[in-house]
Short mmCIF file of C-alpha atoms in Angstrom, two decimals:
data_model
loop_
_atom_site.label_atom_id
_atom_site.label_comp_id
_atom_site.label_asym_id
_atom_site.label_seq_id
_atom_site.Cartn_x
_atom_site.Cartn_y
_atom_site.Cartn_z
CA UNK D 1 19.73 18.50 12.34
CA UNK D 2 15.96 17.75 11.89
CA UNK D 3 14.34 19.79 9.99
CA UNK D 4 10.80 20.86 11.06
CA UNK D 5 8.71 19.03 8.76
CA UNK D 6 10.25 15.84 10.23
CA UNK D 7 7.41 13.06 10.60
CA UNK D 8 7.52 11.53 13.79
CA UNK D 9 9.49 8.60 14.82
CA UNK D 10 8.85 4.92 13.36
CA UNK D 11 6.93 3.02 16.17
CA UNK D 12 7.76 -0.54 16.54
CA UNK D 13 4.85 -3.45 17.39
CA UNK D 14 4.60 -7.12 17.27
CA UNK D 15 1.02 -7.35 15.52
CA UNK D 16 -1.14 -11.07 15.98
CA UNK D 17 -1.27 -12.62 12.56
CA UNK D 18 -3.00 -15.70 12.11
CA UNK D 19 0.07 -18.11 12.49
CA UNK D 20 1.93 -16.32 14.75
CA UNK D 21 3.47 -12.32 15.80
CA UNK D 22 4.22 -9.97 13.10
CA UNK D 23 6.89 -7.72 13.17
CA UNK D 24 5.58 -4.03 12.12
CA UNK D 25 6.94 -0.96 12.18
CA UNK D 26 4.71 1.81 11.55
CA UNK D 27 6.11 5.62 10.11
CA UNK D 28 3.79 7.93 11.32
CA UNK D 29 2.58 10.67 8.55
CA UNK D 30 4.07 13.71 9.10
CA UNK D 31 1.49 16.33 11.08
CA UNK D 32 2.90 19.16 9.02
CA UNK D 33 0.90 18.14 6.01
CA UNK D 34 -3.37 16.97 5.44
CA UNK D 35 -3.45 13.73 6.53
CA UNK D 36 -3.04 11.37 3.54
CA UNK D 37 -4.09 7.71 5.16
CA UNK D 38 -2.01 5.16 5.82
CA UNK D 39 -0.37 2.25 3.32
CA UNK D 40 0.39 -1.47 4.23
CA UNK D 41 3.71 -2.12 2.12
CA UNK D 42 3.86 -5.58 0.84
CA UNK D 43 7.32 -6.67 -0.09
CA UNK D 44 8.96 -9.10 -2.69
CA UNK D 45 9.54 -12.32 -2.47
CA UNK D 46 13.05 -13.62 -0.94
CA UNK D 47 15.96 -12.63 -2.03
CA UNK D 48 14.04 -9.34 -3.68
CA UNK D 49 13.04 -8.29 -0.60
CA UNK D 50 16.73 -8.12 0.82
CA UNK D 51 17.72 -5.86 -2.26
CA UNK D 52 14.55 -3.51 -2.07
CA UNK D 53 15.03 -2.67 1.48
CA UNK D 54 16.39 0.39 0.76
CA UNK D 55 13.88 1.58 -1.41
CA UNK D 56 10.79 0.93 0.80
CA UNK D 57 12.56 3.04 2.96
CA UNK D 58 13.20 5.83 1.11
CA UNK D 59 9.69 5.82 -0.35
CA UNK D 60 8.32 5.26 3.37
CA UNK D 61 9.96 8.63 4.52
CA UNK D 62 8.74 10.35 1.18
CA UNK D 63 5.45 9.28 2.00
CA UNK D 64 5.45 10.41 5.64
CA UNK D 65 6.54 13.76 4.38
CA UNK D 66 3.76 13.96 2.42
CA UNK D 67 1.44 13.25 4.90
CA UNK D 68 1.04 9.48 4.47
CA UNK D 69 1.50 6.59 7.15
CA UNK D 70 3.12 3.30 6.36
CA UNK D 71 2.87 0.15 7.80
CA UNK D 72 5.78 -2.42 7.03
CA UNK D 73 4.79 -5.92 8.41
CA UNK D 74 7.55 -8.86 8.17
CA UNK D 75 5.49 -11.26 6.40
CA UNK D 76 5.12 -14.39 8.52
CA UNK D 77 8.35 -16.86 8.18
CA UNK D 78 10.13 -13.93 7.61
CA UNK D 79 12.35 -11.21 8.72
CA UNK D 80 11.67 -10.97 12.82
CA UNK D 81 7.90 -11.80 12.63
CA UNK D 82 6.74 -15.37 13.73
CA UNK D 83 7.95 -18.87 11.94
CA UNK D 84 10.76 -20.17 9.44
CA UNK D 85 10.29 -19.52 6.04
CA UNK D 86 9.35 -23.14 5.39
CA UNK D 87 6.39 -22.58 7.34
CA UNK D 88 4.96 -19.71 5.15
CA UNK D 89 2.23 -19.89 3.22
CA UNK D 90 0.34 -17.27 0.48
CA UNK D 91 -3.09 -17.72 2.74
CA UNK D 92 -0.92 -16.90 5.88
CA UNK D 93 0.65 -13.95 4.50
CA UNK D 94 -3.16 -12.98 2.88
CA UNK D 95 -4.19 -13.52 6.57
CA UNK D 96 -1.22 -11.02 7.47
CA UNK D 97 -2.24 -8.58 5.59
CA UNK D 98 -5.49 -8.73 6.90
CA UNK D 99 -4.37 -8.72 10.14
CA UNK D 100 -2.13 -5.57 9.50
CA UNK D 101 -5.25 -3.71 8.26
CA UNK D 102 -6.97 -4.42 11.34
CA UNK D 103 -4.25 -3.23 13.47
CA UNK D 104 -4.19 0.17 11.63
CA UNK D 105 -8.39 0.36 11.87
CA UNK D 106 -8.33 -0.18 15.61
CA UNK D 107 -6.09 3.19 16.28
CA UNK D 108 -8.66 4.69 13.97
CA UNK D 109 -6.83 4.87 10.88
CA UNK D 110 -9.42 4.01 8.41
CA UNK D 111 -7.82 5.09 4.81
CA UNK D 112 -6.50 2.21 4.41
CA UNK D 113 -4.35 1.20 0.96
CA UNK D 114 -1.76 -1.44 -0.18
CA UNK D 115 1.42 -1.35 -1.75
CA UNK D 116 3.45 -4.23 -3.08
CA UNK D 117 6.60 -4.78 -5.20
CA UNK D 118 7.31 -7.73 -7.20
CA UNK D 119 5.34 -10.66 -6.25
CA UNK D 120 4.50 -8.61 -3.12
CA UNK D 121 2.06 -6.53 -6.01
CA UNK D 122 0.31 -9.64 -7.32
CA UNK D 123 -0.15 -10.70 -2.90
CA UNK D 124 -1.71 -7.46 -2.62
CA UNK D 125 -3.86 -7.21 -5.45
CA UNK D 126 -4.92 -10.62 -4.24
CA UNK D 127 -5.74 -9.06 -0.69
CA UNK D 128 -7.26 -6.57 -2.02
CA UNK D 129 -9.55 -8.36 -4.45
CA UNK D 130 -10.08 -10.70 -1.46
CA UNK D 131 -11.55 -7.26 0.66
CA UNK D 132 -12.13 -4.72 -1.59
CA UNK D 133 -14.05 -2.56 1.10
CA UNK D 134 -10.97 -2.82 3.32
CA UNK D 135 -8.65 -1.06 0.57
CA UNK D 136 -9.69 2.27 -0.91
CA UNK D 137 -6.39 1.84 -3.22
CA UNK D 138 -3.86 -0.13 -4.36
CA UNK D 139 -0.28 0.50 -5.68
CA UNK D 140 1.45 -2.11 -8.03
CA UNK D 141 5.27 -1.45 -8.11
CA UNK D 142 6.66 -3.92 -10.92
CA UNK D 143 4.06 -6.62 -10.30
CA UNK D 144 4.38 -10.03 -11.03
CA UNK D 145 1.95 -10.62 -13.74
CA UNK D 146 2.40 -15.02 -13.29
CA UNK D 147 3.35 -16.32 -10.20
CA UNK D 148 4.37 -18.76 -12.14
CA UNK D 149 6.78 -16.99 -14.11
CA UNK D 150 8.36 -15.16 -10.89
CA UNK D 151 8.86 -18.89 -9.00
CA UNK D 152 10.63 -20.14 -12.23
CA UNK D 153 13.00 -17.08 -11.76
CA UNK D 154 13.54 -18.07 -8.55
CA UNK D 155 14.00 -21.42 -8.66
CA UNK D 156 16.40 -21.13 -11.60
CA UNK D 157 19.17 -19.51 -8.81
CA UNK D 158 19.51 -23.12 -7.84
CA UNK D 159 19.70 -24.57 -11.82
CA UNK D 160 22.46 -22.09 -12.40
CA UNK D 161 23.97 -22.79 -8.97
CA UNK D 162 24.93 -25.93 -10.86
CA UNK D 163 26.27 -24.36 -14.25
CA UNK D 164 30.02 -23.68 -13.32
CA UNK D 165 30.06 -26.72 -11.55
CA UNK D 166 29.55 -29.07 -14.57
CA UNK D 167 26.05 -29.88 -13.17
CA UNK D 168 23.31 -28.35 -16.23
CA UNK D 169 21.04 -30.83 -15.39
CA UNK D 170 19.07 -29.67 -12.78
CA UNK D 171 16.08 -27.78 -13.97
CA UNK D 172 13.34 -25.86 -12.61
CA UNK D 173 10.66 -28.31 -14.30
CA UNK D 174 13.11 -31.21 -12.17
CA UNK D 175 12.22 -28.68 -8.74
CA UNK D 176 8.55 -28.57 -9.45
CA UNK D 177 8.10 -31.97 -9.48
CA UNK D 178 10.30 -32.42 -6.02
CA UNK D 179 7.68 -30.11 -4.78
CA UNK D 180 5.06 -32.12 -6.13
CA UNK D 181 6.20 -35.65 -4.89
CA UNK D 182 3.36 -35.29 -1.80
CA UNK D 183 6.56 -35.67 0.21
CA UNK D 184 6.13 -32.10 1.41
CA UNK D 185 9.42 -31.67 1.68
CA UNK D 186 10.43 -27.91 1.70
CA UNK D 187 13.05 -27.35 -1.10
CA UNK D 188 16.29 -25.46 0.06
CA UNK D 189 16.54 -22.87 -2.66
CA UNK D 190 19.27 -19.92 -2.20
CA UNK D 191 19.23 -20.26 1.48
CA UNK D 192 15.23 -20.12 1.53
CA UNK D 193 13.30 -23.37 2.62
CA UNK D 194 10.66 -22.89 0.36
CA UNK D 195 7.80 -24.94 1.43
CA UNK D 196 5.82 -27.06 -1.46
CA UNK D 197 2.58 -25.27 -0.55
CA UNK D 198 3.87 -22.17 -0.89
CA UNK D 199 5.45 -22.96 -3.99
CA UNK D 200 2.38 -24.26 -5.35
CA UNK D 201 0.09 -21.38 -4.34
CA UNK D 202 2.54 -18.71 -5.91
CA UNK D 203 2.66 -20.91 -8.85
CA UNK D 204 -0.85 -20.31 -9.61
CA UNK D 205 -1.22 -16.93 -8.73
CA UNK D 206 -1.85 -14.32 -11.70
CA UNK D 207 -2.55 -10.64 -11.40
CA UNK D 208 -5.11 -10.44 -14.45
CA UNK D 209 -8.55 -12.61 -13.11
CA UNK D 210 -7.67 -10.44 -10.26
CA UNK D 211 -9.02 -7.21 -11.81
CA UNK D 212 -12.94 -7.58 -11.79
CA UNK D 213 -12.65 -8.25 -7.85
CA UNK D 214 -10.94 -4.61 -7.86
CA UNK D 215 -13.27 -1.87 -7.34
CA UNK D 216 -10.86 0.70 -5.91
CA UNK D 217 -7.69 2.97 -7.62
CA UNK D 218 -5.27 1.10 -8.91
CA UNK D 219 -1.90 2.98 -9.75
CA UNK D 220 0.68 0.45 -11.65
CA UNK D 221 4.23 1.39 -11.86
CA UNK D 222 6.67 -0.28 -14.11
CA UNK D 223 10.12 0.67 -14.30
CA UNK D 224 11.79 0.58 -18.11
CA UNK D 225 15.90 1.00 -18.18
CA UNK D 226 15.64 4.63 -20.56
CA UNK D 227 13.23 7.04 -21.51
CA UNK D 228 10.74 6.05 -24.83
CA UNK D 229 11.00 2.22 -23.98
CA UNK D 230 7.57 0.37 -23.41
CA UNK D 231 6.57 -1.74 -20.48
CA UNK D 232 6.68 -5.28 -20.83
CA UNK D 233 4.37 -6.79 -23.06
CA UNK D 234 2.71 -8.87 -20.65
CA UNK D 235 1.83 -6.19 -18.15
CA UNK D 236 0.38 -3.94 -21.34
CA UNK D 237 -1.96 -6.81 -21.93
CA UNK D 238 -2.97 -7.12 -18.49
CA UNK D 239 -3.88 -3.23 -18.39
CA UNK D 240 -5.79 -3.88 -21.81
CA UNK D 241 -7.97 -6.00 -20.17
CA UNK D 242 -8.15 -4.25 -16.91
CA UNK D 243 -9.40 -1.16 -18.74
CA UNK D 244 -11.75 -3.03 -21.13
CA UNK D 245 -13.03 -4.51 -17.83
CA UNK D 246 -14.06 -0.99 -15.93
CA UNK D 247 -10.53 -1.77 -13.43
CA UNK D 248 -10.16 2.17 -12.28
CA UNK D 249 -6.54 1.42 -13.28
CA UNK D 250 -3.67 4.53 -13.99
CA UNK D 251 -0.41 3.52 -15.11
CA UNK D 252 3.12 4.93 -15.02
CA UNK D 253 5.80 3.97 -16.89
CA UNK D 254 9.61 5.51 -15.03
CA UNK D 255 12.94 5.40 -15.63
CA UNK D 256 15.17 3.69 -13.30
CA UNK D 257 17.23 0.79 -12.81
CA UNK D 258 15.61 -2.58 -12.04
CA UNK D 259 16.28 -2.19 -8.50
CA UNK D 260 14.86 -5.10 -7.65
CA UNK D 261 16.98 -7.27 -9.84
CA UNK D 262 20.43 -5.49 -9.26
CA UNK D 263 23.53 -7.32 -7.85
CA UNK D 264 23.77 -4.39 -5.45
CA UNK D 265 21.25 -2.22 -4.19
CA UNK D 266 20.23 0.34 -6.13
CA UNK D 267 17.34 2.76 -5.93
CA UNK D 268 14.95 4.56 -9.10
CA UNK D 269 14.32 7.83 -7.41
CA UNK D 270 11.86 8.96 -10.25
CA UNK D 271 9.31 5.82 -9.09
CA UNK D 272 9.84 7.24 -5.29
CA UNK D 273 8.27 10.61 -6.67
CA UNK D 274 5.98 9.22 -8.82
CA UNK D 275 4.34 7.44 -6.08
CA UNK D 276 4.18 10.26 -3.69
CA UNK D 277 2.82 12.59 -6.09
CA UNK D 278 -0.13 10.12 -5.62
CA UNK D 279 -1.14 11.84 -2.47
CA UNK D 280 -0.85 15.58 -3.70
CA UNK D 281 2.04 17.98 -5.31
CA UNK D 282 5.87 17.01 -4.36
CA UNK D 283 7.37 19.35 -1.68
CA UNK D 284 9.20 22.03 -2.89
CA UNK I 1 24.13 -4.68 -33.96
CA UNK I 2 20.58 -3.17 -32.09
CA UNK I 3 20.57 -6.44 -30.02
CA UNK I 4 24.27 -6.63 -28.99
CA UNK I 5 23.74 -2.93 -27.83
CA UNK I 6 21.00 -3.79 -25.66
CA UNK I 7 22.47 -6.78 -24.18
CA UNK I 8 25.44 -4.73 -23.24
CA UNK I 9 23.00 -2.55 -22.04
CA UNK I 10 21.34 -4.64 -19.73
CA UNK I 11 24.54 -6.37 -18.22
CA UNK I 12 26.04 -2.62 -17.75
CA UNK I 13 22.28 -2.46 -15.63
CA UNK I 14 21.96 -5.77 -13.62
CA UNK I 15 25.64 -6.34 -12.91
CA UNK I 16 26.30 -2.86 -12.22
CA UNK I 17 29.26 -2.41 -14.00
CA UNK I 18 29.27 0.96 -14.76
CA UNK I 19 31.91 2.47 -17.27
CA UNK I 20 33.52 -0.81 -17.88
CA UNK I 21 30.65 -2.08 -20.22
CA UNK I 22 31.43 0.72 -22.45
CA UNK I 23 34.43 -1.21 -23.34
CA UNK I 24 32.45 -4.25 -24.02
CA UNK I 25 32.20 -6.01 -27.89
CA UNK I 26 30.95 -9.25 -29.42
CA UNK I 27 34.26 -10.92 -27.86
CA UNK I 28 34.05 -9.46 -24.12
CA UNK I 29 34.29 -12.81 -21.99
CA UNK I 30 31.44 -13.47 -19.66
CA UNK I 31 30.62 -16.29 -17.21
CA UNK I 32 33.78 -17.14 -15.28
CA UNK I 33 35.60 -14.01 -16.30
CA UNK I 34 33.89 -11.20 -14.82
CA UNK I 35 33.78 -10.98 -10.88
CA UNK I 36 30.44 -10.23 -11.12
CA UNK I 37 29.35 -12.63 -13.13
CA UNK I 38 28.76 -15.67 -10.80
CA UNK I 39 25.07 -17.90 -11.15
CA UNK I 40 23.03 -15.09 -8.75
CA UNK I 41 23.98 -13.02 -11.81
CA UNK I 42 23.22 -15.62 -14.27
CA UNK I 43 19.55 -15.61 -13.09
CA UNK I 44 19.38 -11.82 -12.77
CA UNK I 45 20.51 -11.28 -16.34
CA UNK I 46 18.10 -14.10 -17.99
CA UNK I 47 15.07 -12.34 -16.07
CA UNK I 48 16.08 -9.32 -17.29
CA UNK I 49 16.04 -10.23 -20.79
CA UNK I 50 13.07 -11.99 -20.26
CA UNK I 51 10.99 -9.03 -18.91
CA UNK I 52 12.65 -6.36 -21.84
CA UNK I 53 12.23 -8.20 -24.40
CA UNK I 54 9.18 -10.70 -23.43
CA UNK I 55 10.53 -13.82 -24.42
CA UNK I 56 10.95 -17.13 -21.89
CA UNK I 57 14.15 -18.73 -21.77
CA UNK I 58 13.89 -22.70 -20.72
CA UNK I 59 16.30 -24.15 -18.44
CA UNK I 60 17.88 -26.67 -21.12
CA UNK I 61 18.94 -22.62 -22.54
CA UNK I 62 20.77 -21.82 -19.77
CA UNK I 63 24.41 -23.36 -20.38
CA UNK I 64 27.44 -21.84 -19.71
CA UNK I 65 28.18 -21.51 -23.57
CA UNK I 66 25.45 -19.17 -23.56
CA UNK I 67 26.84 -16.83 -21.26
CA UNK I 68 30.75 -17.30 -22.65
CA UNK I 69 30.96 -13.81 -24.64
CA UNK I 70 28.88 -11.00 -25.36
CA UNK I 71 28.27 -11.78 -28.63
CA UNK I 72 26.81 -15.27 -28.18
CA UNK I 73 24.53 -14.37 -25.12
CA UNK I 74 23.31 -11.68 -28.34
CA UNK I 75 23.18 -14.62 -30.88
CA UNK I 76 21.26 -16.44 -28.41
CA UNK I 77 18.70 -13.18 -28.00
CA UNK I 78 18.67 -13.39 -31.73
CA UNK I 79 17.44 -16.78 -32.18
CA UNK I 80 14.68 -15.97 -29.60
CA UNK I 81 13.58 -12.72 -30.77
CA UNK I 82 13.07 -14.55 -34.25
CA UNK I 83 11.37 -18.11 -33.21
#
C-alpha cells in the first residue's frame, strides 16, 4: 500500500565525473511538503560504507518525506560508478562531488547541501570549504576529525588479520611506509586496493583548518552509546575552535549504536530524526 | 569496576551480542572464544575504545593477550586511561 505522502520514485543516472561515470541515484522530495532543497550524501570510507547502507537509506526516505531531495553518487572506484578502487583518489572524489552538484544545478535545483558520514564528513567539509558558494549547508554525521587517525583504523584490519595467525608483526606504521616506498604500489587491505595516493591524501586530511573556509550551517552529529555521555574529546575541541572562529556550527549529541562500527548492520533511529528535523517539524 | 563495566559495555555494542554480555565478568574468554570475535572485530572494538574514551592504542598494543578475557582487555584500558 502507498500511502499518499509517498515521494516519488528514486531516478537512476550515470553522472560525468572527472575520471570517469558516476553512479547516482537521486530520491525526489516528496511534493506533498515545501520544497526543502536537495542534499549530496557523501559516504564512509570502505568497509563503513557497506555497513551504513542501510542507514543512508532510511534517512534518504525520511528526508524525501520531509520535502528534501537526495543525491547518492558512488564515489569514483566504487560501488557501480567508473574505475577500481585502486584508482581512486580524494581530488577525484572532491571532483565528484563537484560534479554531482552540477548535475543537481542544471535541473534547476539550486539549494544545494552536503552530507557525509565518517570520513565521508571530513570529504565534504573539504568540498565544501573548497566551494563554499556551492553549499548553503553542511551535515557532519560522526566525522572523522584526522584522516589520519581513520586510515590507521583501517589499516589495522590487516595488522590484526595477522594476530590469530601468530603473525603480530605487521603494523600499520610497517603499511605506511609500503605506501611510501615511491613504488606506488596499491596496498591490498580487507579486499580494498587502496592506492598510495589515496592513502596519503586521507592521511593528511583534518576537519579543524577546515572551519574558517566554512561560511555556511554546519549541523554536527555525534552518536554517544547512552544518554548523559559526552562526545569525544577530540570532536569537542574541534567545535571549540570552530565557535571561537565565527564557524555557524550547531551540534547534536544522540543516542544510538555506532552503526557505523557494528559487526552487523545496525541503525540509530534518533540521528535519522534529528537530521530531518533540520528541514522543519517531524511528521506526525 | 567503572572500566570493566564499560568495556563490557562496548563489546555488548560493537559485537552485537545482546543479552549474552550480561553474563560477562573479569574471566569471560575473548579472542578465539567468541564467534564473533574474529580480527574485523578486533579492529572494531579498539576504535571503539579509542573514540569513548579518547585514548590511541599503538599497534605493538594489539596482541592477542590483550584481547584473552574481559578483565585484561579492562586492565589494559586501565593502564591507558592512567599514562
Amino acid at each position: 500500500m502507498t500511502p499518499p505522502e509517498a515521494a516519488p520514485p528514486p531516478e537512476p543516472y550515470f553522472i560525468d565525473g572527472p575520471a570517469g561515470p558516476l553512479f547516482a541515484i537521486y530520491h525526489p522530495p516528496s511534493t506533498a511538503v515545501a520544497d526543502g532543497g536537495d542534499l549530496i550524501y557523501v559516504p564512509p570510507f570502505a568497509e563503513e560504507l557497506n555497513r551504513t547502507r542501510r542507514m543512508a537509506a532510511l534517512q534518504v526516505r525520511a528526508l524525501a518525506k520531509a520535502g528534501v531531495g537526495a543525491l547518492i553518487v558512488d564515489l569514483y572506484g566504487t560501488g557501480d560508478s567508473g574505475g577500481d578502487f585502486r584508482d581512486a583518489r580524494w581530488e577525484t572524489w572532491l571532483g565528484d562531488i563537484a560534479a554531482a552538484a552540477g548535475w543537481l544545478d542544471s535541473r534547476g535545483r539550486r539549494r544545494i547541501g552536503l552530507w557525509g558520514l565518517r570520513v565521508g564528513a571530513l570529504l565534504a567539509a573539504t568540498a565544501a570549504a573548497d566551494d563554499p558558494k556551492r553549499y548553503n549547508r553542511v551535515i557532519l554525521w560522526q566525522p572523522a576529525i584526522s584522516g589520519e587517525r581513520a586510515l590507521t583504523q583501517f589499516l589495522r584490519v590487516r595488522v590484526a588479520a595477522g594476530m590469530g595467525a601468530g603473525n603480530d608483526g605487521e603494523t600499520t606504521k610497517d603499511l605506511r611506509a609500503r605506501f611510501a616506498d615511491g613504488a606506488g604500489d596499491s596496498l591490498e587491505v580487507a579486499g580494498y586496493e587502496v592506492p598510495p595516493q589515496l592513502a596519503a591524501a586521507i592521511d593528511g586530511a583534518r576537519i579543524g583548518p577546515l572551519g574558517s573556509a566554512l561560511g555556511m550551517p554546519v549541523d554536527w552529529f555525534e552518536v554517544v552509546s547512552e544518554s548523559g555521555r559526552p562526545p569525544a574529546p577530540a570532536s569537542r575541541k574541534v567545535w571549540e575552535e570552530w565557535r571561537n572562529g565565527g564557524v555557524p556550527l550547531t551540534t547534536a549529541t544522540v543516542v544510538g549504536e555506532p552503526f557505523w562500527n557494528t559487526q552487523e548492520i545496525a541503525v540509530a533511529p534518533a540521528l535519522i530524526e534529528a537530521t530531518s528535523a533540520l528541514f522543519g517539524p517531524a511528521e506526525p | 569496576m567503572q572500566v570493566i563495566d564499560d568495556v563490557i559495555a562496548i563489546l555488548s555494542e560493537v559485537l552485537q551480542l545482546g543479552n549474552r554480555a550480561s553474563q560477562f565478568d573479569a574471566s569471560t574468554p575473548l579472542f578465539g572464544h567468541i564467534p564473533e570475535f574474529d580480527s574485523m572485530a578486533v579492529v572494531s572494538v579498539v576504535t571503539a575504545l579509542e573514540e569513548q574514551f579518547g585514548f590511541t592504542v599503538d599497534d605493538e598494543e594489539i596482541t592477542a593477550e590483550v584481547f584473552e578475557t574481559v578483565g585484561k582487555l579492562s586492565e589494559f584500558v586501565e593502564t591507558k586511561l592512567a599514562s
